[in-house]
Each structure stands twice: as structure tokens, then as C-alpha cells.
CSV table of C-alpha atoms in Angstrom, one decimal:
chain,number,residue,atom,x,y,z
A,711,MET,CA,-30.2,-9.4,-2.3
A,712,ARG,CA,-32.1,-10.4,-5.4
A,713,TRP,CA,-35.9,-9.9,-5.6
A,714,SER,CA,-36.5,-13.7,-5.5
A,715,GLU,CA,-34.5,-14.1,-2.2
A,716,ALA,CA,-36.4,-11.1,-0.8
A,717,VAL,CA,-39.7,-12.7,-1.6
A,718,LEU,CA,-38.7,-15.9,0.1
A,719,VAL,CA,-37.6,-14.1,3.2
A,720,GLY,CA,-40.9,-12.3,3.2
A,721,LEU,CA,-42.8,-15.6,2.9
A,722,ARG,CA,-40.8,-17.1,5.8
A,723,LEU,CA,-41.5,-14.1,7.9
A,724,LEU,CA,-45.2,-14.5,7.1
A,725,VAL,CA,-45.0,-18.2,8.1
A,726,VAL,CA,-43.5,-17.2,11.5
A,727,ILE,CA,-46.4,-14.8,12.1
A,728,VAL,CA,-49.1,-17.3,11.0
A,729,ALA,CA,-47.6,-20.0,13.2
A,730,LEU,CA,-47.5,-17.7,16.2
A,731,GLY,CA,-51.1,-16.7,15.5
A,732,VAL,CA,-52.1,-20.4,15.3
A,733,VAL,CA,-50.4,-21.1,18.7
A,734,GLY,CA,-52.2,-18.1,20.3
A,735,ILE,CA,-55.6,-19.3,19.0
A,736,GLU,CA,-55.0,-22.8,20.2
A,737,ALA,CA,-53.9,-21.5,23.7
A,738,TRP,CA,-57.1,-19.5,23.9
A,739,GLY,CA,-59.1,-22.5,22.9
A,740,LEU,CA,-57.5,-24.6,25.6
A,741,GLN,CA,-58.4,-22.0,28.2
A,742,THR,CA,-62.0,-22.0,27.0
A,743,ILE,CA,-62.1,-25.8,27.1
A,744,ASN,CA,-60.8,-25.8,30.7
A,745,ASP,CA,-63.4,-23.2,31.7
A,746,ILE,CA,-66.1,-25.4,30.1
A,747,GLN,CA,-65.0,-28.4,32.0
A,748,ALA,CA,-64.7,-26.5,35.3
A,749,ARG,CA,-68.1,-24.7,35.4
A,750,GLY,CA,-70.0,-25.5,32.2
A,751,ASP,CA,-72.7,-27.5,33.9
A,752,ALA,CA,-73.1,-25.0,36.7
A,753,VAL,CA,-73.6,-22.1,34.2
A,754,LEU,CA,-76.0,-24.2,32.2
A,755,GLY,CA,-78.0,-24.9,35.3
A,756,THR,CA,-78.4,-21.3,36.2
A,757,VAL,CA,-79.8,-20.3,32.8
A,758,GLN,CA,-83.5,-21.0,32.1
A,759,LEU,CA,-83.7,-22.0,28.4
A,760,GLU,CA,-87.0,-21.9,26.5
A,761,GLN,CA,-86.7,-25.4,25.0
A,762,ALA,CA,-85.2,-28.6,26.4
A,763,GLU,CA,-83.6,-29.4,23.0
A,764,LYS,CA,-81.4,-26.3,23.4
A,765,GLU,CA,-80.2,-27.5,26.8
A,766,GLU,CA,-79.4,-30.9,25.3
A,767,ALA,CA,-77.5,-29.3,22.4
A,768,TRP,CA,-75.4,-27.4,25.0
A,769,ARG,CA,-74.6,-30.6,26.9
A,770,ASP,CA,-73.7,-32.4,23.6
A,771,PHE,CA,-71.4,-29.4,22.8
A,772,PHE,CA,-69.7,-29.6,26.2
A,773,ARG,CA,-69.2,-33.4,25.7
A,774,THR,CA,-67.6,-32.9,22.2
A,775,VAL,CA,-65.3,-30.2,23.4
A,776,ALA,CA,-64.1,-32.2,26.4
A,777,GLU,CA,-63.3,-35.2,24.1
A,778,SER,CA,-61.3,-33.0,21.8
A,779,GLN,CA,-58.9,-31.6,24.5
A,780,LEU,CA,-56.2,-34.1,23.5
A,781,ILE,CA,-56.5,-33.0,19.9
A,782,ILE,CA,-56.0,-29.4,20.9
A,783,TRP,CA,-52.9,-30.2,22.8
A,784,ILE,CA,-51.4,-32.0,19.8
A,785,THR,CA,-52.1,-29.1,17.6
A,786,VAL,CA,-50.6,-26.7,20.1
A,787,ALA,CA,-47.4,-28.8,20.2
A,788,THR,CA,-47.1,-29.1,16.4
A,789,ALA,CA,-47.8,-25.5,15.8
A,790,ALA,CA,-45.2,-24.4,18.4
A,791,PHE,CA,-42.6,-26.7,16.8
A,792,SER,CA,-43.3,-25.2,13.4
A,793,PHE,CA,-43.0,-21.7,14.8
A,794,LEU,CA,-39.7,-22.4,16.4
A,795,VAL,CA,-38.2,-24.1,13.3
A,796,SER,CA,-39.5,-21.3,11.0
A,797,LEU,CA,-37.9,-18.7,13.3
A,798,ILE,CA,-34.6,-20.6,13.3
A,799,VAL,CA,-34.6,-20.8,9.5
A,800,LEU,CA,-35.4,-17.1,9.2
A,801,LEU,CA,-32.6,-16.1,11.6
A,802,SER,CA,-30.1,-18.4,9.9
A,803,ILE,CA,-30.8,-16.5,6.6
A,804,LYS,CA,-30.6,-13.0,8.1
A,805,VAL,CA,-27.9,-13.4,10.8
A,806,GLU,CA,-24.4,-14.3,9.7
A,807,ARG,CA,-23.4,-15.9,13.1
A,808,MET,CA,-26.4,-18.3,12.9
A,809,ARG,CA,-25.7,-19.5,9.4
A,810,ILE,CA,-26.7,-23.1,8.9
A,811,THR,CA,-25.7,-25.3,6.0
A,812,PRO,CA,-28.5,-25.9,3.4
A,813,TYR,CA,-28.1,-29.7,3.9
A,814,VAL,CA,-29.5,-29.2,7.5
A,815,LEU,CA,-31.8,-26.2,6.7
A,816,ILE,CA,-33.8,-27.9,4.0
A,817,PRO,CA,-34.8,-31.0,6.2
A,818,LEU,CA,-35.8,-28.6,9.0
A,819,GLU,CA,-38.1,-26.7,6.6
A,820,PHE,CA,-39.7,-29.9,5.4
A,821,LEU,CA,-40.1,-31.1,9.0
A,822,SER,CA,-41.7,-27.7,9.9
A,823,MET,CA,-44.1,-28.1,6.9
A,824,PHE,CA,-45.1,-31.6,8.1
A,825,ALA,CA,-45.7,-30.3,11.6
A,826,MET,CA,-48.0,-27.6,10.3
A,827,ALA,CA,-49.8,-30.0,8.0
A,828,THR,CA,-50.5,-32.2,11.1
A,829,THR,CA,-51.9,-29.1,12.8
A,830,PHE,CA,-54.1,-28.4,9.8
A,831,GLY,CA,-55.4,-31.9,9.7
A,832,PHE,CA,-56.4,-32.2,13.4
A,833,SER,CA,-57.8,-28.6,13.4
A,834,LEU,CA,-59.9,-29.3,10.3
A,835,ASN,CA,-61.3,-32.5,11.8
A,836,LEU,CA,-62.3,-30.7,15.0
A,837,ALA,CA,-63.8,-27.8,13.1
A,838,ILE,CA,-65.9,-30.2,11.0
A,839,ASP,CA,-67.2,-31.9,14.3
A,840,LEU,CA,-68.2,-28.5,15.7
A,841,THR,CA,-69.9,-27.2,12.6
A,842,ARG,CA,-73.2,-28.9,13.6
A,843,PHE,CA,-73.3,-26.6,16.6
A,844,GLY,CA,-74.2,-23.4,14.8
A,845,GLY,CA,-75.4,-20.1,16.1
A,846,ALA,CA,-79.0,-21.2,15.9
A,847,THR,CA,-78.4,-24.5,17.7
A,848,LEU,CA,-76.5,-23.0,20.6
A,849,ASP,CA,-78.8,-20.4,22.1
A,850,ALA,CA,-76.9,-18.5,24.8
A,851,GLY,CA,-79.9,-16.5,26.0
A,852,PRO,CA,-79.1,-13.8,28.6
A,853,SER,CA,-76.0,-15.7,29.8
A,854,GLY,CA,-72.6,-14.1,28.9
A,855,ASP,CA,-70.7,-17.2,29.8
A,856,LEU,CA,-72.6,-19.4,27.3
A,857,ALA,CA,-72.0,-16.7,24.6
A,858,ALA,CA,-68.3,-17.0,25.3
A,859,PHE,CA,-68.4,-20.8,25.1
A,860,ALA,CA,-70.2,-20.6,21.8
A,861,LYS,CA,-67.4,-18.6,20.3
A,862,LEU,CA,-65.1,-21.7,20.5
A,863,SER,CA,-66.5,-23.1,17.3
A,864,PRO,CA,-65.6,-20.2,14.9
A,865,ARG,CA,-62.3,-19.9,16.7
A,866,ILE,CA,-61.4,-23.5,15.9
A,867,LEU,CA,-62.5,-22.9,12.2
A,868,GLY,CA,-60.2,-19.8,12.0
A,869,HIS,CA,-57.4,-21.9,13.5
A,870,ALA,CA,-57.9,-24.5,10.8
A,871,ILE,CA,-57.8,-21.9,8.1
A,872,GLY,CA,-54.6,-20.3,9.5
A,873,SER,CA,-52.8,-23.7,9.8
A,874,GLY,CA,-53.8,-24.4,6.2
A,875,VAL,CA,-52.3,-21.1,5.0
A,876,GLY,CA,-49.1,-21.8,6.9
A,877,THR,CA,-48.9,-25.3,5.4
A,878,GLY,CA,-49.1,-23.8,1.9
A,879,LEU,CA,-46.5,-21.2,2.6
A,880,LEU,CA,-44.1,-23.7,4.1
A,881,LEU,CA,-44.6,-26.0,1.1
A,882,LEU,CA,-43.7,-23.1,-1.2
A,883,THR,CA,-40.6,-22.0,0.7
A,884,SER,CA,-39.3,-25.6,1.2
A,885,ILE,CA,-39.6,-26.5,-2.5
A,886,SER,CA,-37.9,-23.2,-3.4
A,887,ALA,CA,-35.0,-23.8,-1.1
A,888,LEU,CA,-34.6,-27.3,-2.4
A,889,VAL,CA,-34.5,-26.2,-6.0
A,890,SER,CA,-32.1,-23.4,-5.2
A,891,THR,CA,-29.7,-25.7,-3.4
A,892,CYS,CA,-29.8,-28.3,-6.3
A,893,ARG,CA,-29.1,-25.6,-8.8
A,894,ARG,CA,-26.1,-24.3,-6.8
A,895,ALA,CA,-24.7,-27.8,-6.5
A,896,GLN,CA,-25.1,-28.4,-10.2
A,897,GLU,CA,-23.2,-25.2,-11.0
A,898,LYS,CA,-20.4,-26.2,-8.6
A,899,ASN,CA,-20.0,-29.6,-10.2
A,900,SER,CA,-20.0,-28.3,-13.8
A,901,CYS,CA,-16.8,-29.1,-15.6
A,902,SER,CA,-17.2,-26.8,-18.5
A,903,PHE,CA,-14.5,-24.2,-18.8
A,904,GLU,CA,-16.0,-22.4,-21.7
A,905,PRO,CA,-17.4,-19.0,-20.8
A,906,THR,CA,-21.1,-18.4,-21.3
A,907,ALA,CA,-23.0,-15.2,-21.9
A,908,SER,CA,-24.1,-15.1,-18.3
A,909,ALA,CA,-20.6,-15.8,-17.0
A,910,LEU,CA,-19.2,-12.9,-19.1
A,911,GLY,CA,-21.8,-10.5,-17.6
A,912,MET,CA,-23.8,-10.3,-20.9
A,913,GLY,CA,-27.4,-9.4,-20.6
A,914,HIS,CA,-30.3,-10.7,-22.6
A,915,GLY,CA,-30.2,-10.0,-26.4
A,916,TYR,CA,-26.5,-10.6,-26.7
A,917,ALA,CA,-25.2,-13.8,-28.2
A,918,ALA,CA,-21.9,-15.4,-27.2
A,919,VAL,CA,-19.3,-14.7,-29.9
A,920,THR,CA,-17.2,-17.7,-31.0
A,921,PRO,CA,-13.6,-16.7,-31.7
A,922,ARG,CA,-12.4,-17.1,-35.2
A,923,ALA,CA,-10.2,-20.2,-35.7
A,924,PRO,CA,-6.6,-19.5,-36.6
A,925,ARG,CA,-5.1,-20.4,-40.0
A,926,SER,CA,-3.8,-23.9,-40.4
A,927,ASN,CA,-0.5,-22.8,-42.0
A,928,ILE,CA,1.2,-20.3,-39.7
A,929,PRO,CA,3.5,-18.0,-41.7
A,930,THR,CA,7.2,-18.5,-41.0
A,931,ILE,CA,10.6,-17.6,-42.6
A,932,TYR,CA,10.8,-21.1,-44.0
A,933,ASP,CA,9.0,-22.4,-47.1
A,934,PRO,CA,7.0,-25.5,-46.1
A,935,GLU,CA,6.8,-26.6,-49.8
A,936,LYS,CA,10.6,-26.6,-50.2
A,937,PRO,CA,12.3,-29.9,-49.5
A,938,MET,CA,15.0,-30.3,-46.8
A,939,PRO,CA,18.5,-30.6,-48.2
A,940,GLU,CA,20.1,-34.1,-48.2
A,941,ASP,CA,23.7,-32.9,-47.8
A,942,THR,CA,24.1,-29.4,-46.5
A,943,THR,CA,27.3,-27.5,-47.1
A,944,ALA,CA,29.5,-26.4,-44.2
A,945,LEU,CA,30.8,-22.9,-43.9
A,946,ASP,CA,34.4,-22.3,-43.0
A,947,ILE,CA,34.3,-19.6,-40.3
A,948,SER,CA,38.0,-18.5,-40.9
A,949,THR,CA,37.6,-18.0,-44.6
A,950,LEU,CA,33.9,-17.6,-44.9
A,951,ASN,CA,33.8,-19.9,-47.8
A,952,TRP,CA,31.7,-23.1,-48.5
A,953,THR,CA,34.2,-26.0,-48.3
A,954,SER,CA,32.1,-29.1,-48.9
A,955,ALA,CA,30.6,-30.4,-52.1
A,956,PRO,CA,27.6,-28.6,-53.5
A,957,SER,CA,24.3,-29.5,-52.0
A,958,SER,CA,21.1,-30.7,-53.6
A,959,TRP,CA,19.5,-27.4,-52.3
A,960,PRO,CA,21.7,-24.6,-53.5
A,961,LEU,CA,21.5,-21.3,-51.7
A,962,LYS,CA,20.6,-18.1,-53.4
A,963,GLU,CA,22.7,-15.0,-53.3
A,964,ASP,CA,20.6,-13.3,-50.6
A,965,GLU,CA,20.7,-16.5,-48.6
A,966,GLN,CA,24.5,-16.8,-48.9
A,967,SER,CA,25.0,-13.2,-47.7
A,968,PHE,CA,22.6,-13.7,-44.8
A,969,ALA,CA,24.5,-16.9,-43.8
A,970,LYS,CA,27.9,-15.1,-44.0
A,971,ASP,CA,26.7,-12.3,-41.8
A,972,GLY,CA,25.3,-14.7,-39.3
A,973,ALA,CA,28.5,-16.7,-39.3
A,974,VAL,CA,30.5,-13.6,-38.6
A,975,MET,CA,28.3,-12.8,-35.7
A,976,GLY,CA,28.5,-16.3,-34.4
A,977,HIS,CA,32.3,-16.2,-34.7
A,978,ARG,CA,32.6,-13.1,-32.7
A,979,ASP,CA,30.4,-14.6,-30.0
A,980,SER,CA,32.4,-17.8,-30.0
A,981,GLN,CA,35.7,-15.9,-29.4
A,982,LEU,CA,34.3,-14.7,-26.1
A,983,SER,CA,32.9,-18.0,-25.2
A,984,GLU,CA,36.2,-19.8,-25.8
A,985,ARG,CA,38.1,-17.8,-23.2
A,986,SER,CA,39.6,-20.1,-20.6
A,987,ARG,CA,39.0,-20.1,-16.9
A,988,ALA,CA,42.5,-18.8,-16.3
A,989,ASP,CA,41.8,-15.6,-18.3
A,990,TYR,CA,39.0,-14.8,-15.9
A,991,ASP,CA,41.2,-15.6,-12.9
A,992,GLU,CA,43.8,-13.1,-14.0
A,993,ASP,CA,41.3,-10.3,-13.8
A,994,ILE,CA,40.7,-11.0,-10.1
A,995,SER,CA,43.0,-8.7,-8.1
A,996,GLY,CA,42.7,-10.4,-4.7
A,997,PRO,CA,41.4,-13.5,-2.9
A,998,LEU,CA,37.8,-14.1,-2.6
A,999,GLY,CA,36.6,-14.3,1.0
A,1000,LEU,CA,33.7,-13.8,3.2
A,1001,GLU,CA,35.1,-10.7,4.9
A,1002,ALA,CA,33.5,-7.3,4.4
A,1003,PRO,CA,35.0,-5.7,1.3
A,1004,LEU,CA,37.3,-2.7,1.8
A,1005,THR,CA,36.5,0.6,0.3
A,1006,GLY,CA,38.8,1.1,-2.6
A,1007,GLN,CA,40.4,4.4,-3.3
A,1008,GLN,CA,39.0,6.4,-6.1
A,1009,THR,CA,41.4,7.0,-9.0
A,1010,ARG,CA,41.2,9.4,-11.8
A,1011,PRO,CA,43.2,9.9,-15.0
A,1012,ALA,CA,46.1,12.2,-15.0
A,1013,ARG,CA,45.4,15.8,-15.6
A,1014,PRO,CA,48.6,17.6,-16.9
A,1015,TRP,CA,47.0,21.0,-16.7
A,1016,SER,CA,46.2,20.5,-13.0
A,1017,GLU,CA,49.7,19.1,-12.1
A,1018,ALA,CA,51.6,21.9,-13.8
A,1019,PRO,CA,53.6,24.2,-11.5
A,1020,LYS,CA,51.8,27.3,-10.5
A,1021,ARG,CA,53.2,30.6,-11.4
A,1022,ASN,CA,54.2,32.9,-8.7
A,1023,ARG,CA,52.3,36.1,-8.6
């Protein structure tokens, strides 16, 4: 695995962790909101606050939190979806049996990014609404329940920051996967058969060497500048003499000797090639059939010294 692929796998793992943390914070926030709706007014009635403005601030806080319950549920759903998709993408990269084609994997990554961006948008909006309820505004006094309720505002702010980080990581991994897939498709569709420096395994600092072009005139045994004869002479194989009229391209002495030697060689080969089919049939000692061949008796030349009568001792 290359270092770039290892970095992308690490980023995807970080996305899974961030998405899981966002889901956990949202679930904790939902539990706090349900607790506020169930016994918020009762807890506020048992606590004696010094100023009436502080009690009104708490009631305004409870009202804002109750109205934002639907937003919290939306962020929980989108963050959970982003977590599941990011986990599937990570497993498809690391596990061979869960391999998914890039044409499906890339849309899933972008869909996960959009889901996390939706979570970030709703969480940021809710965090901005709760920023006006600071620590000085919400005075918990001696009540521990009111102190737990007041922690919901920084918790929502942390949730918005986490979802923003997850959105940035998903954007980076999605664009990287898209660029990598486009580059691989371009390499597959390339019709160039000329080897490059990278294809030959050459590192940086080495230039591709262009082979030297061959010469235009390839050397042969024939002279290209010499004209072809108009009327060549024929060689009589039986007498090895030139019988026709002299040609416009007379042969030299070394050429004539070469031609005579070649004619003799051709004449010897032609004698073998002119043997009739009957001559070959005479060499066949028996009929040709499909039966298994019989094992012939081994014969050897006569040895007079071995056939001489032995002397009696």
C-alpha cells in the first residue's frame, strides 16, 4: 500500500470515529432534552433564585430546547447515516470480500458528505440559538439538576464543531477518491503503446532513450545501383555452359564460378526430386495397414572369422 492510500484510509477511519462521536453527543443531548421536558418546571420550582430575571431566563431556555427537539432528531439520523456509510466504505477498502466498485463507492462517499454537512448546518443553527444562554445568564444556584441542564449548550456547540470537522474530512476523501478513479480510467483508455519512463520502471532523473533509427539502405549481396539485365543468359545444367546470347549485363569471373557451383548443387538436388512415385513404392517391402507392426529379426553382416570351423583340441 502506498503512503497516499494509507493516508486516505487513516482519514476515513477518523471520519468513522468523528461520526460515532457526533451520534453519541446527539443521543446525550436528546436524553437531556427529554429530562428537561419531563421535570424542568418542577426542578425550577424547588429552587429559590435570587432574581426573577434568572428564573425567566431558565424558562426561556427550556422553551428553546423543547422547540429544537425535532432538529436534534434530524441531526441524529443524518449523523448515523454518515457513520454507517463511512464504515461500509472503510470495510470495502480493507476487506476483500466486501469490495465495492468505485462507481458505487464514490456516490456513497458524496452522499455521506452531504449527510454530515446537513448535520453541521442544523447543529450550528441550534448552537447559535443557545449562545445567548451563557454561564452568567443561567444561574443554577445550589441545584445540581439545573447545572446538568446548563451543560446542554456547550454540548451542542461541541457537536457542531465535530460535525464540521467530519464534513471537511469527508469532502477531502470524496474528492481524492474521485480523482484517483478518473486517473485510473484515463490510464486504461490510453491507446499509446510507446513505453514511458514510468512504465519501464525508471525513477526520477532518468530520461527515456529514443532508439536510433536504422539506415535507409540495408546492406545486401545485390548492388542497388546496378541495373537489372534485360535478357539474362540461361545455364545448361548438363554442360554447365551459357547457351543463349550474351546479355546486356555480363557476369564477372567470380560471378560465373559462383553460378556454376550453385547450378551443380541445384542439379544434384533436382535428381532426387525427380524420382518417380514408383521408385519409392519399390522400397516398401510389405503392405501398409493399421495392424500392429511385427518385430523384425535383427540381421548382421557375415563374419567369416566367427563362422570358420573350430579346431578340435
